[in-house]
mmCIF file with all atom_site columns, C-alpha atoms in Angstrom:
data_model
loop_
_atom_site.group_PDB
_atom_site.id
_atom_site.type_symbol
_atom_site.label_atom_id
_atom_site.label_alt_id
_atom_site.label_comp_id
_atom_site.label_asym_id
_atom_site.label_entity_id
_atom_site.label_seq_id
_atom_site.pdbx_PDB_ins_code
_atom_site.Cartn_x
_atom_site.Cartn_y
_atom_site.Cartn_z
_atom_site.occupancy
_atom_site.B_iso_or_equiv
_atom_site.pdbx_formal_charge
_atom_site.auth_seq_id
_atom_site.auth_comp_id
_atom_site.auth_asym_id
_atom_site.auth_atom_id
_atom_site.pdbx_PDB_model_num
ATOM 1   C CA . ARG A 1 1   ? 126.773 -40.870 46.361 1.00 0.00 ? 1   ARG A CA 1
ATOM 2   C CA . LYS A 1 2   ? 126.351 -44.520 44.934 1.00 0.00 ? 2   LYS A CA 1
ATOM 3   C CA . GLU A 1 3   ? 123.336 -45.037 43.119 1.00 0.00 ? 3   GLU A CA 1
ATOM 4   C CA . VAL A 1 4   ? 122.516 -47.864 44.911 1.00 0.00 ? 4   VAL A CA 1
ATOM 5   C CA . GLU A 1 5   ? 123.290 -48.372 48.826 1.00 0.00 ? 5   GLU A CA 1
ATOM 6   C CA . GLN A 1 6   ? 122.810 -51.277 51.230 1.00 0.00 ? 6   GLN A CA 1
ATOM 7   C CA . ASP A 1 7   ? 123.621 -51.626 54.938 1.00 0.00 ? 7   ASP A CA 1
ATOM 8   C CA . PRO A 1 8   ? 127.331 -52.273 55.285 1.00 0.00 ? 8   PRO A CA 1
ATOM 9   C CA . GLY A 1 9   ? 127.084 -55.155 57.663 1.00 0.00 ? 9   GLY A CA 1
ATOM 10  C CA . PRO A 1 10  ? 128.197 -58.196 58.220 1.00 0.00 ? 10  PRO A CA 1
ATOM 11  C CA . PHE A 1 11  ? 124.775 -59.057 60.384 1.00 0.00 ? 11  PHE A CA 1
ATOM 12  C CA . ASN A 1 12  ? 125.408 -61.785 62.573 1.00 0.00 ? 12  ASN A CA 1
ATOM 13  C CA . VAL A 1 13  ? 122.591 -63.449 64.416 1.00 0.00 ? 13  VAL A CA 1
ATOM 14  C CA . PRO A 1 14  ? 121.039 -66.292 65.865 1.00 0.00 ? 14  PRO A CA 1
ATOM 15  C CA . GLU A 1 15  ? 118.590 -69.133 64.204 1.00 0.00 ? 15  GLU A CA 1
ATOM 16  C CA . GLY A 1 16  ? 115.585 -67.828 64.757 1.00 0.00 ? 16  GLY A CA 1
ATOM 17  C CA . ALA A 1 17  ? 116.199 -64.375 64.858 1.00 0.00 ? 17  ALA A CA 1
ATOM 18  C CA . THR A 1 18  ? 114.374 -61.569 62.674 1.00 0.00 ? 18  THR A CA 1
ATOM 19  C CA . VAL A 1 19  ? 116.756 -59.468 60.660 1.00 0.00 ? 19  VAL A CA 1
ATOM 20  C CA . ALA A 1 20  ? 115.969 -56.744 58.259 1.00 0.00 ? 20  ALA A CA 1
ATOM 21  C CA . PHE A 1 21  ? 118.220 -55.182 55.770 1.00 0.00 ? 21  PHE A CA 1
ATOM 22  C CA . ASN A 1 22  ? 117.744 -51.728 53.994 1.00 0.00 ? 22  ASN A CA 1
ATOM 23  C CA . CYS A 1 23  ? 118.781 -50.379 50.520 1.00 0.00 ? 23  CYS A CA 1
ATOM 24  C CA . THR A 1 24  ? 118.474 -47.099 49.472 1.00 0.00 ? 24  THR A CA 1
ATOM 25  C CA . TYR A 1 25  ? 118.324 -45.836 45.659 1.00 0.00 ? 25  TYR A CA 1
ATOM 26  C CA . SER A 1 26  ? 119.363 -42.153 44.060 1.00 0.00 ? 26  SER A CA 1
ATOM 27  C CA . ASN A 1 27  ? 117.579 -42.209 40.930 1.00 0.00 ? 27  ASN A CA 1
ATOM 28  C CA . SER A 1 28  ? 114.065 -41.181 41.186 1.00 0.00 ? 28  SER A CA 1
ATOM 29  C CA . ALA A 1 29  ? 112.981 -42.730 38.161 1.00 0.00 ? 29  ALA A CA 1
ATOM 30  C CA . SER A 1 30  ? 113.847 -46.359 39.133 1.00 0.00 ? 30  SER A CA 1
ATOM 31  C CA . GLN A 1 31  ? 111.374 -48.352 37.887 1.00 0.00 ? 31  GLN A CA 1
ATOM 32  C CA . SER A 1 32  ? 111.596 -51.670 39.252 1.00 0.00 ? 32  SER A CA 1
ATOM 33  C CA . PHE A 1 33  ? 113.281 -53.378 42.171 1.00 0.00 ? 33  PHE A CA 1
ATOM 34  C CA . PHE A 1 34  ? 114.646 -56.677 43.706 1.00 0.00 ? 34  PHE A CA 1
ATOM 35  C CA . TRP A 1 35  ? 116.566 -58.661 46.368 1.00 0.00 ? 35  TRP A CA 1
ATOM 36  C CA . TYR A 1 36  ? 119.246 -61.143 45.116 1.00 0.00 ? 36  TYR A CA 1
ATOM 37  C CA . ARG A 1 37  ? 120.891 -63.987 47.023 1.00 0.00 ? 37  ARG A CA 1
ATOM 38  C CA . GLN A 1 38  ? 124.638 -64.614 46.786 1.00 0.00 ? 38  GLN A CA 1
ATOM 39  C CA . ASP A 1 39  ? 126.271 -67.779 48.099 1.00 0.00 ? 39  ASP A CA 1
ATOM 40  C CA . CYS A 1 40  ? 130.005 -67.646 49.051 1.00 0.00 ? 40  CYS A CA 1
ATOM 41  C CA . ARG A 1 41  ? 131.557 -68.275 45.518 1.00 0.00 ? 41  ARG A CA 1
ATOM 42  C CA . LYS A 1 42  ? 128.309 -68.427 43.577 1.00 0.00 ? 42  LYS A CA 1
ATOM 43  C CA . GLU A 1 43  ? 126.388 -66.265 41.088 1.00 0.00 ? 43  GLU A CA 1
ATOM 44  C CA . PRO A 1 44  ? 123.786 -63.943 42.358 1.00 0.00 ? 44  PRO A CA 1
ATOM 45  C CA . LYS A 1 45  ? 120.272 -65.511 42.061 1.00 0.00 ? 45  LYS A CA 1
ATOM 46  C CA . LEU A 1 46  ? 116.616 -63.766 42.277 1.00 0.00 ? 46  LEU A CA 1
ATOM 47  C CA . LEU A 1 47  ? 115.222 -64.126 45.795 1.00 0.00 ? 47  LEU A CA 1
ATOM 48  C CA . MET A 1 48  ? 112.392 -61.755 44.882 1.00 0.00 ? 48  MET A CA 1
ATOM 49  C CA . SER A 1 49  ? 111.284 -58.851 43.189 1.00 0.00 ? 49  SER A CA 1
ATOM 50  C CA . VAL A 1 50  ? 109.478 -56.170 45.222 1.00 0.00 ? 50  VAL A CA 1
ATOM 51  C CA . TYR A 1 51  ? 106.047 -54.482 44.432 1.00 0.00 ? 51  TYR A CA 1
ATOM 52  C CA . SER A 1 52  ? 104.884 -51.071 45.321 1.00 0.00 ? 52  SER A CA 1
ATOM 53  C CA . SER A 1 53  ? 102.257 -52.864 47.743 1.00 0.00 ? 53  SER A CA 1
ATOM 54  C CA . GLY A 1 54  ? 105.089 -54.731 49.223 1.00 0.00 ? 54  GLY A CA 1
ATOM 55  C CA . ASN A 1 55  ? 105.153 -58.644 48.916 1.00 0.00 ? 55  ASN A CA 1
ATOM 56  C CA . GLU A 1 56  ? 105.643 -62.171 51.037 1.00 0.00 ? 56  GLU A CA 1
ATOM 57  C CA . ASP A 1 57  ? 107.534 -65.346 50.480 1.00 0.00 ? 57  ASP A CA 1
ATOM 58  C CA . GLY A 1 58  ? 107.078 -67.416 52.967 1.00 0.00 ? 58  GLY A CA 1
ATOM 59  C CA . ARG A 1 59  ? 109.576 -66.119 55.951 1.00 0.00 ? 59  ARG A CA 1
ATOM 60  C CA . PHE A 1 60  ? 111.111 -63.197 53.793 1.00 0.00 ? 60  PHE A CA 1
ATOM 61  C CA . THR A 1 61  ? 108.903 -59.937 52.792 1.00 0.00 ? 61  THR A CA 1
ATOM 62  C CA . ALA A 1 62  ? 110.006 -57.282 51.034 1.00 0.00 ? 62  ALA A CA 1
ATOM 63  C CA . GLN A 1 63  ? 108.566 -53.523 51.112 1.00 0.00 ? 63  GLN A CA 1
ATOM 64  C CA . LEU A 1 64  ? 109.106 -50.463 48.744 1.00 0.00 ? 64  LEU A CA 1
ATOM 65  C CA . ASN A 1 65  ? 108.844 -47.074 49.794 1.00 0.00 ? 65  ASN A CA 1
ATOM 66  C CA . ARG A 1 66  ? 109.476 -44.461 46.892 1.00 0.00 ? 66  ARG A CA 1
ATOM 67  C CA . ALA A 1 67  ? 108.815 -41.412 48.574 1.00 0.00 ? 67  ALA A CA 1
ATOM 68  C CA . SER A 1 68  ? 111.918 -42.296 50.664 1.00 0.00 ? 68  SER A CA 1
ATOM 69  C CA . GLN A 1 69  ? 113.399 -44.356 47.848 1.00 0.00 ? 69  GLN A CA 1
ATOM 70  C CA . TYR A 1 70  ? 114.473 -47.458 49.943 1.00 0.00 ? 70  TYR A CA 1
ATOM 71  C CA . ILE A 1 71  ? 113.676 -51.060 49.774 1.00 0.00 ? 71  ILE A CA 1
ATOM 72  C CA . SER A 1 72  ? 113.807 -53.351 52.521 1.00 0.00 ? 72  SER A CA 1
ATOM 73  C CA . LEU A 1 73  ? 114.049 -57.252 53.007 1.00 0.00 ? 73  LEU A CA 1
ATOM 74  C CA . LEU A 1 74  ? 113.216 -58.926 56.227 1.00 0.00 ? 74  LEU A CA 1
ATOM 75  C CA . ILE A 1 75  ? 113.885 -62.433 56.947 1.00 0.00 ? 75  ILE A CA 1
ATOM 76  C CA . ARG A 1 76  ? 111.465 -64.078 60.026 1.00 0.00 ? 76  ARG A CA 1
ATOM 77  C CA . ASP A 1 77  ? 112.917 -67.104 62.118 1.00 0.00 ? 77  ASP A CA 1
ATOM 78  C CA . SER A 1 78  ? 116.650 -67.403 60.164 1.00 0.00 ? 78  SER A CA 1
ATOM 79  C CA . LYS A 1 79  ? 117.814 -70.467 59.434 1.00 0.00 ? 79  LYS A CA 1
ATOM 80  C CA . LEU A 1 80  ? 121.547 -71.582 59.138 1.00 0.00 ? 80  LEU A CA 1
ATOM 81  C CA . SER A 1 81  ? 120.861 -71.318 55.302 1.00 0.00 ? 81  SER A CA 1
ATOM 82  C CA . ASP A 1 82  ? 119.739 -68.161 54.936 1.00 0.00 ? 82  ASP A CA 1
ATOM 83  C CA . SER A 1 83  ? 123.558 -67.344 55.404 1.00 0.00 ? 83  SER A CA 1
ATOM 84  C CA . ALA A 1 84  ? 124.620 -65.511 52.195 1.00 0.00 ? 84  ALA A CA 1
ATOM 85  C CA . THR A 1 85  ? 125.026 -62.185 51.049 1.00 0.00 ? 85  THR A CA 1
ATOM 86  C CA . TYR A 1 86  ? 121.983 -60.298 49.906 1.00 0.00 ? 86  TYR A CA 1
ATOM 87  C CA . LEU A 1 87  ? 121.926 -57.979 46.826 1.00 0.00 ? 87  LEU A CA 1
ATOM 88  C CA . CYS A 1 88  ? 119.734 -55.268 46.145 1.00 0.00 ? 88  CYS A CA 1
ATOM 89  C CA . ALA A 1 89  ? 118.885 -54.444 42.760 1.00 0.00 ? 89  ALA A CA 1
ATOM 90  C CA . VAL A 1 90  ? 117.346 -51.325 41.105 1.00 0.00 ? 90  VAL A CA 1
ATOM 91  C CA . ASN A 1 91  ? 116.022 -51.115 37.167 1.00 0.00 ? 91  ASN A CA 1
ATOM 92  C CA . ILE A 1 92  ? 116.191 -47.468 36.296 1.00 0.00 ? 92  ILE A CA 1
ATOM 93  C CA . ARG A 1 93  ? 115.303 -48.275 32.910 1.00 0.00 ? 93  ARG A CA 1
ATOM 94  C CA . ALA A 1 94  ? 117.498 -45.935 30.771 1.00 0.00 ? 94  ALA A CA 1
ATOM 95  C CA . SER A 1 95  ? 118.103 -46.714 27.096 1.00 0.00 ? 95  SER A CA 1
ATOM 96  C CA . TYR A 1 96  ? 117.761 -50.186 27.989 1.00 0.00 ? 96  TYR A CA 1
ATOM 97  C CA . ASP A 1 97  ? 116.619 -52.270 30.952 1.00 0.00 ? 97  ASP A CA 1
ATOM 98  C CA . LYS A 1 98  ? 120.044 -51.029 33.413 1.00 0.00 ? 98  LYS A CA 1
ATOM 99  C CA . VAL A 1 99  ? 120.053 -52.311 36.697 1.00 0.00 ? 99  VAL A CA 1
ATOM 100 C CA . ILE A 1 100 ? 122.025 -51.223 39.275 1.00 0.00 ? 100 ILE A CA 1
ATOM 101 C CA . PHE A 1 101 ? 123.282 -53.659 41.825 1.00 0.00 ? 101 PHE A CA 1
ATOM 102 C CA . GLY A 1 102 ? 124.238 -52.562 45.611 1.00 0.00 ? 102 GLY A CA 1
ATOM 103 C CA . PRO A 1 103 ? 127.610 -53.593 46.911 1.00 0.00 ? 103 PRO A CA 1
ATOM 104 C CA . GLY A 1 104 ? 125.479 -56.622 49.030 1.00 0.00 ? 104 GLY A CA 1
ATOM 105 C CA . THR A 1 105 ? 125.055 -56.921 52.730 1.00 0.00 ? 105 THR A CA 1
ATOM 106 C CA . SER A 1 106 ? 126.312 -60.445 54.418 1.00 0.00 ? 106 SER A CA 1
ATOM 107 C CA . LEU A 1 107 ? 124.447 -62.402 56.732 1.00 0.00 ? 107 LEU A CA 1
ATOM 108 C CA . SER A 1 108 ? 125.963 -64.686 59.118 1.00 0.00 ? 108 SER A CA 1
ATOM 109 C CA . VAL A 1 109 ? 123.179 -66.970 60.870 1.00 0.00 ? 109 VAL A CA 1
ATOM 110 C CA . ILE A 1 110 ? 124.395 -68.886 63.780 1.00 0.00 ? 110 ILE A CA 1
ATOM 111 C CA . PRO A 1 111 ? 123.612 -71.630 65.755 1.00 0.00 ? 111 PRO A CA 1
ATOM 112 C CA . ASN B 2 1   ? 118.081 -76.522 30.175 1.00 0.00 ? 1   ASN B CA 1
ATOM 113 C CA . ALA B 2 2   ? 121.321 -75.264 31.104 1.00 0.00 ? 2   ALA B CA 1
ATOM 114 C CA . GLY B 2 3   ? 120.378 -71.883 31.809 1.00 0.00 ? 3   GLY B CA 1
ATOM 115 C CA . VAL B 2 4   ? 123.873 -69.659 31.645 1.00 0.00 ? 4   VAL B CA 1
ATOM 116 C CA . THR B 2 5   ? 127.206 -71.262 31.341 1.00 0.00 ? 5   THR B CA 1
ATOM 117 C CA . GLN B 2 6   ? 130.441 -69.535 31.002 1.00 0.00 ? 6   GLN B CA 1
ATOM 118 C CA . THR B 2 7   ? 133.830 -70.744 29.825 1.00 0.00 ? 7   THR B CA 1
ATOM 119 C CA . PRO B 2 8   ? 136.087 -71.207 31.834 1.00 0.00 ? 8   PRO B CA 1
ATOM 120 C CA . LYS B 2 9   ? 135.761 -71.026 34.894 1.00 0.00 ? 9   LYS B CA 1
ATOM 121 C CA . PHE B 2 10  ? 139.458 -70.748 36.557 1.00 0.00 ? 10  PHE B CA 1
ATOM 122 C CA . ARG B 2 11  ? 141.872 -68.555 34.774 1.00 0.00 ? 11  ARG B CA 1
ATOM 123 C CA . VAL B 2 12  ? 145.619 -67.142 35.483 1.00 0.00 ? 12  VAL B CA 1
ATOM 124 C CA . LEU B 2 13  ? 147.173 -64.970 33.043 1.00 0.00 ? 13  LEU B CA 1
ATOM 125 C CA . LYS B 2 14  ? 150.463 -62.731 32.731 1.00 0.00 ? 14  LYS B CA 1
ATOM 126 C CA . THR B 2 15  ? 150.393 -59.059 32.489 1.00 0.00 ? 15  THR B CA 1
ATOM 127 C CA . GLY B 2 16  ? 149.738 -58.676 28.684 1.00 0.00 ? 16  GLY B CA 1
ATOM 128 C CA . GLN B 2 17  ? 148.191 -61.519 27.622 1.00 0.00 ? 17  GLN B CA 1
ATOM 129 C CA . SER B 2 18  ? 145.039 -61.965 25.852 1.00 0.00 ? 18  SER B CA 1
ATOM 130 C CA . MET B 2 19  ? 141.865 -63.978 26.512 1.00 0.00 ? 19  MET B CA 1
ATOM 131 C CA . THR B 2 20  ? 138.223 -64.224 25.695 1.00 0.00 ? 20  THR B CA 1
ATOM 132 C CA . LEU B 2 21  ? 135.773 -65.525 28.013 1.00 0.00 ? 21  LEU B CA 1
ATOM 133 C CA . LEU B 2 22  ? 132.543 -67.488 26.669 1.00 0.00 ? 22  LEU B CA 1
ATOM 134 C CA . CYS B 2 23  ? 129.016 -66.957 27.918 1.00 0.00 ? 23  CYS B CA 1
ATOM 135 C CA . ALA B 2 24  ? 126.063 -68.852 26.499 1.00 0.00 ? 24  ALA B CA 1
ATOM 136 C CA . GLN B 2 25  ? 122.476 -69.021 27.205 1.00 0.00 ? 25  GLN B CA 1
ATOM 137 C CA . ASP B 2 26  ? 119.863 -71.555 26.165 1.00 0.00 ? 26  ASP B CA 1
ATOM 138 C CA . MET B 2 27  ? 116.572 -69.239 27.422 1.00 0.00 ? 27  MET B CA 1
ATOM 139 C CA . ASN B 2 28  ? 116.394 -67.562 24.272 1.00 0.00 ? 28  ASN B CA 1
ATOM 140 C CA . HIS B 2 29  ? 116.911 -63.985 26.325 1.00 0.00 ? 29  HIS B CA 1
ATOM 141 C CA . GLU B 2 30  ? 117.830 -60.996 23.639 1.00 0.00 ? 30  GLU B CA 1
ATOM 142 C CA . TYR B 2 31  ? 119.825 -59.323 26.885 1.00 0.00 ? 31  TYR B CA 1
ATOM 143 C CA . MET B 2 32  ? 123.062 -60.199 27.617 1.00 0.00 ? 32  MET B CA 1
ATOM 144 C CA . TYR B 2 33  ? 125.669 -58.623 29.946 1.00 0.00 ? 33  TYR B CA 1
ATOM 145 C CA . TRP B 2 34  ? 129.076 -58.863 31.486 1.00 0.00 ? 34  TRP B CA 1
ATOM 146 C CA . TYR B 2 35  ? 129.876 -57.814 35.065 1.00 0.00 ? 35  TYR B CA 1
ATOM 147 C CA . ARG B 2 36  ? 132.904 -57.627 37.306 1.00 0.00 ? 36  ARG B CA 1
ATOM 148 C CA . GLN B 2 37  ? 132.363 -58.126 40.979 1.00 0.00 ? 37  GLN B CA 1
ATOM 149 C CA . ASP B 2 38  ? 135.237 -57.229 43.138 1.00 0.00 ? 38  ASP B CA 1
ATOM 150 C CA . PRO B 2 39  ? 135.410 -57.130 46.840 1.00 0.00 ? 39  PRO B CA 1
ATOM 151 C CA . GLY B 2 40  ? 133.490 -54.228 48.523 1.00 0.00 ? 40  GLY B CA 1
ATOM 152 C CA . MET B 2 41  ? 132.213 -52.749 44.989 1.00 0.00 ? 41  MET B CA 1
ATOM 153 C CA . GLY B 2 42  ? 129.639 -54.895 44.194 1.00 0.00 ? 42  GLY B CA 1
ATOM 154 C CA . LEU B 2 43  ? 128.784 -55.967 40.486 1.00 0.00 ? 43  LEU B CA 1
ATOM 155 C CA . ARG B 2 44  ? 129.641 -53.597 37.955 1.00 0.00 ? 44  ARG B CA 1
ATOM 156 C CA . LEU B 2 45  ? 128.640 -53.475 34.302 1.00 0.00 ? 45  LEU B CA 1
ATOM 157 C CA . ILE B 2 46  ? 131.358 -53.921 31.877 1.00 0.00 ? 46  ILE B CA 1
ATOM 158 C CA . HIS B 2 47  ? 129.417 -54.291 28.553 1.00 0.00 ? 47  HIS B CA 1
ATOM 159 C CA . TYR B 2 48  ? 125.918 -55.528 27.296 1.00 0.00 ? 48  TYR B CA 1
ATOM 160 C CA . SER B 2 49  ? 123.855 -56.403 24.389 1.00 0.00 ? 49  SER B CA 1
ATOM 161 C CA . VAL B 2 50  ? 120.294 -55.640 23.824 1.00 0.00 ? 50  VAL B CA 1
ATOM 162 C CA . GLY B 2 51  ? 120.168 -58.234 20.761 1.00 0.00 ? 51  GLY B CA 1
ATOM 163 C CA . GLU B 2 52  ? 122.222 -60.012 18.198 1.00 0.00 ? 52  GLU B CA 1
ATOM 164 C CA . GLY B 2 53  ? 124.918 -58.253 16.462 1.00 0.00 ? 53  GLY B CA 1
ATOM 165 C CA . THR B 2 54  ? 124.456 -55.362 18.924 1.00 0.00 ? 54  THR B CA 1
ATOM 166 C CA . THR B 2 55  ? 126.828 -54.227 21.997 1.00 0.00 ? 55  THR B CA 1
ATOM 167 C CA . ALA B 2 56  ? 127.191 -50.973 24.011 1.00 0.00 ? 56  ALA B CA 1
ATOM 168 C CA . LYS B 2 57  ? 129.378 -49.753 26.972 1.00 0.00 ? 57  LYS B CA 1
ATOM 169 C CA . GLY B 2 58  ? 128.629 -50.326 30.491 1.00 0.00 ? 58  GLY B CA 1
ATOM 170 C CA . GLU B 2 59  ? 130.260 -48.620 33.541 1.00 0.00 ? 59  GLU B CA 1
ATOM 171 C CA . VAL B 2 60  ? 133.646 -50.149 33.319 1.00 0.00 ? 60  VAL B CA 1
ATOM 172 C CA . PRO B 2 61  ? 134.373 -50.877 29.798 1.00 0.00 ? 61  PRO B CA 1
ATOM 173 C CA . ASP B 2 62  ? 138.145 -49.861 29.560 1.00 0.00 ? 62  ASP B CA 1
ATOM 174 C CA . GLY B 2 63  ? 140.512 -52.681 28.533 1.00 0.00 ? 63  GLY B CA 1
ATOM 175 C CA . TYR B 2 64  ? 137.637 -54.769 27.456 1.00 0.00 ? 64  TYR B CA 1
ATOM 176 C CA . ASN B 2 65  ? 135.981 -55.863 24.052 1.00 0.00 ? 65  ASN B CA 1
ATOM 177 C CA . VAL B 2 66  ? 132.691 -58.265 23.319 1.00 0.00 ? 66  VAL B CA 1
ATOM 178 C CA . SER B 2 67  ? 131.068 -59.485 20.738 1.00 0.00 ? 67  SER B CA 1
ATOM 179 C CA . ARG B 2 68  ? 127.412 -60.952 20.172 1.00 0.00 ? 68  ARG B CA 1
ATOM 180 C CA . LEU B 2 69  ? 127.383 -62.612 16.756 1.00 0.00 ? 69  LEU B CA 1
ATOM 181 C CA . LYS B 2 70  ? 124.922 -65.110 17.443 1.00 0.00 ? 70  LYS B CA 1
ATOM 182 C CA . LYS B 2 71  ? 122.158 -64.419 20.004 1.00 0.00 ? 71  LYS B CA 1
ATOM 183 C CA . GLN B 2 72  ? 122.840 -67.367 22.257 1.00 0.00 ? 72  GLN B CA 1
ATOM 184 C CA . ASN B 2 73  ? 126.513 -65.854 22.644 1.00 0.00 ? 73  ASN B CA 1
ATOM 185 C CA . PHE B 2 74  ? 128.230 -63.165 24.465 1.00 0.00 ? 74  PHE B CA 1
ATOM 186 C CA . LEU B 2 75  ? 132.107 -62.761 24.089 1.00 0.00 ? 75  LEU B CA 1
ATOM 187 C CA . LEU B 2 76  ? 134.441 -60.989 26.546 1.00 0.00 ? 76  LEU B CA 1
ATOM 188 C CA . GLY B 2 77  ? 137.959 -60.512 25.169 1.00 0.00 ? 77  GLY B CA 1
ATOM 189 C CA . LEU B 2 78  ? 140.753 -58.941 27.049 1.00 0.00 ? 78  LEU B CA 1
ATOM 190 C CA . GLU B 2 79  ? 143.027 -57.627 24.979 1.00 0.00 ? 79  GLU B CA 1
ATOM 191 C CA . SER B 2 80  ? 146.224 -56.870 27.036 1.00 0.00 ? 80  SER B CA 1
ATOM 192 C CA . ALA B 2 81  ? 145.551 -58.103 30.701 1.00 0.00 ? 81  ALA B CA 1
ATOM 193 C CA . ALA B 2 82  ? 146.686 -55.884 33.687 1.00 0.00 ? 82  ALA B CA 1
ATOM 194 C CA . PRO B 2 83  ? 146.627 -57.184 37.482 1.00 0.00 ? 83  PRO B CA 1
ATOM 195 C CA . SER B 2 84  ? 143.672 -54.315 37.959 1.00 0.00 ? 84  SER B CA 1
ATOM 196 C CA . GLN B 2 85  ? 141.000 -56.601 35.803 1.00 0.00 ? 85  GLN B CA 1
ATOM 197 C CA . THR B 2 86  ? 142.174 -59.329 38.426 1.00 0.00 ? 86  THR B CA 1
ATOM 198 C CA . SER B 2 87  ? 138.445 -60.033 39.509 1.00 0.00 ? 87  SER B CA 1
ATOM 199 C CA . VAL B 2 88  ? 135.504 -62.796 39.182 1.00 0.00 ? 88  VAL B CA 1
ATOM 200 C CA . TYR B 2 89  ? 133.310 -62.138 35.705 1.00 0.00 ? 89  TYR B CA 1
ATOM 201 C CA . PHE B 2 90  ? 129.860 -63.061 35.781 1.00 0.00 ? 90  PHE B CA 1
ATOM 202 C CA . CYS B 2 91  ? 127.530 -63.090 32.712 1.00 0.00 ? 91  CYS B CA 1
ATOM 203 C CA . ALA B 2 92  ? 124.037 -62.552 32.570 1.00 0.00 ? 92  ALA B CA 1
ATOM 204 C CA . SER B 2 93  ? 120.929 -62.508 30.470 1.00 0.00 ? 93  SER B CA 1
ATOM 205 C CA . SER B 2 94  ? 117.323 -61.134 30.546 1.00 0.00 ? 94  SER B CA 1
ATOM 206 C CA . TYR B 2 95  ? 114.295 -60.773 28.851 1.00 0.00 ? 95  TYR B CA 1
ATOM 207 C CA . ALA B 2 96  ? 112.319 -63.365 26.509 1.00 0.00 ? 96  ALA B CA 1
ATOM 208 C CA . PRO B 2 97  ? 108.625 -62.703 25.109 1.00 0.00 ? 97  PRO B CA 1
ATOM 209 C CA . GLY B 2 98  ? 106.431 -63.566 27.750 1.00 0.00 ? 98  GLY B CA 1
ATOM 210 C CA . VAL B 2 99  ? 109.064 -63.250 30.578 1.00 0.00 ? 99  VAL B CA 1
ATOM 211 C CA . ALA B 2 100 ? 109.985 -60.231 32.960 1.00 0.00 ? 100 ALA B CA 1
ATOM 212 C CA . ARG B 2 101 ? 112.399 -58.066 31.154 1.00 0.00 ? 101 ARG B CA 1
ATOM 213 C CA . ASP B 2 102 ? 114.657 -57.254 33.688 1.00 0.00 ? 102 ASP B CA 1
ATOM 214 C CA . THR B 2 103 ? 115.199 -60.535 35.791 1.00 0.00 ? 103 THR B CA 1
ATOM 215 C CA . GLN B 2 104 ? 118.658 -61.348 35.260 1.00 0.00 ? 104 GLN B CA 1
ATOM 216 C CA . TYR B 2 105 ? 120.008 -64.848 35.474 1.00 0.00 ? 105 TYR B CA 1
ATOM 217 C CA . PHE B 2 106 ? 123.550 -65.302 35.892 1.00 0.00 ? 106 PHE B CA 1
ATOM 218 C CA . GLY B 2 107 ? 126.256 -67.757 34.915 1.00 0.00 ? 107 GLY B CA 1
ATOM 219 C CA . PRO B 2 108 ? 128.771 -69.166 37.354 1.00 0.00 ? 108 PRO B CA 1
ATOM 220 C CA . GLY B 2 109 ? 131.615 -67.180 36.974 1.00 0.00 ? 109 GLY B CA 1
ATOM 221 C CA . THR B 2 110 ? 135.032 -66.953 35.688 1.00 0.00 ? 110 THR B CA 1
ATOM 222 C CA . ARG B 2 111 ? 137.896 -66.216 38.576 1.00 0.00 ? 111 ARG B CA 1
ATOM 223 C CA . LEU B 2 112 ? 140.375 -64.489 36.972 1.00 0.00 ? 112 LEU B CA 1
ATOM 224 C CA . THR B 2 113 ? 143.807 -64.059 38.045 1.00 0.00 ? 113 THR B CA 1
ATOM 225 C CA . VAL B 2 114 ? 146.332 -61.452 36.270 1.00 0.00 ? 114 VAL B CA 1
ATOM 226 C CA . LEU B 2 115 ? 150.103 -61.514 37.650 1.00 0.00 ? 115 LEU B CA 1
#
């Protein structure tokens, strides 16, 4: 089993839709969690960290469920500019801050 | 403040050739990383460094070597390139005092093709 797994996608949604991505992790000692966004042929960039209590940043909401070992990202009122690949990342804090990335889920927002 | 930069942006090599990829960061970060990204595989860690003069192996280190002689630079070397090393290579850095330890900042990537 991979350490971090994500919905395979791709997700094709109309503008204005709400879309949710899920990510599961296998290491119960994982310490911190993130969502990164990667545009086509660009580098990943941090979208948001995921806190235990859940957190929101505008149209984006991230949730963490430690018991079930998954994190989620909800995007409301999707915009064309949200089209990208979304990577979840988990820090298992081994001998260093070991961050494991999921394979990513592709989102296309259609006019 | 340029963040993380990588050179070159593109490169085509023949099997058996060697090359060095350069990563530089101006954020005074302690940690630096080299990843490769292949379709369907996500980002895989090649080597990393937790400080100047230190390096360690990541998930897929075979065929690569690294050096961190200066805090701001992290070099990735391919000793004898193979077609299996065709990939996009990303450098990242993280952790400065007072900044979240594990938020990684990525360079723009190097697209390498080995023929």
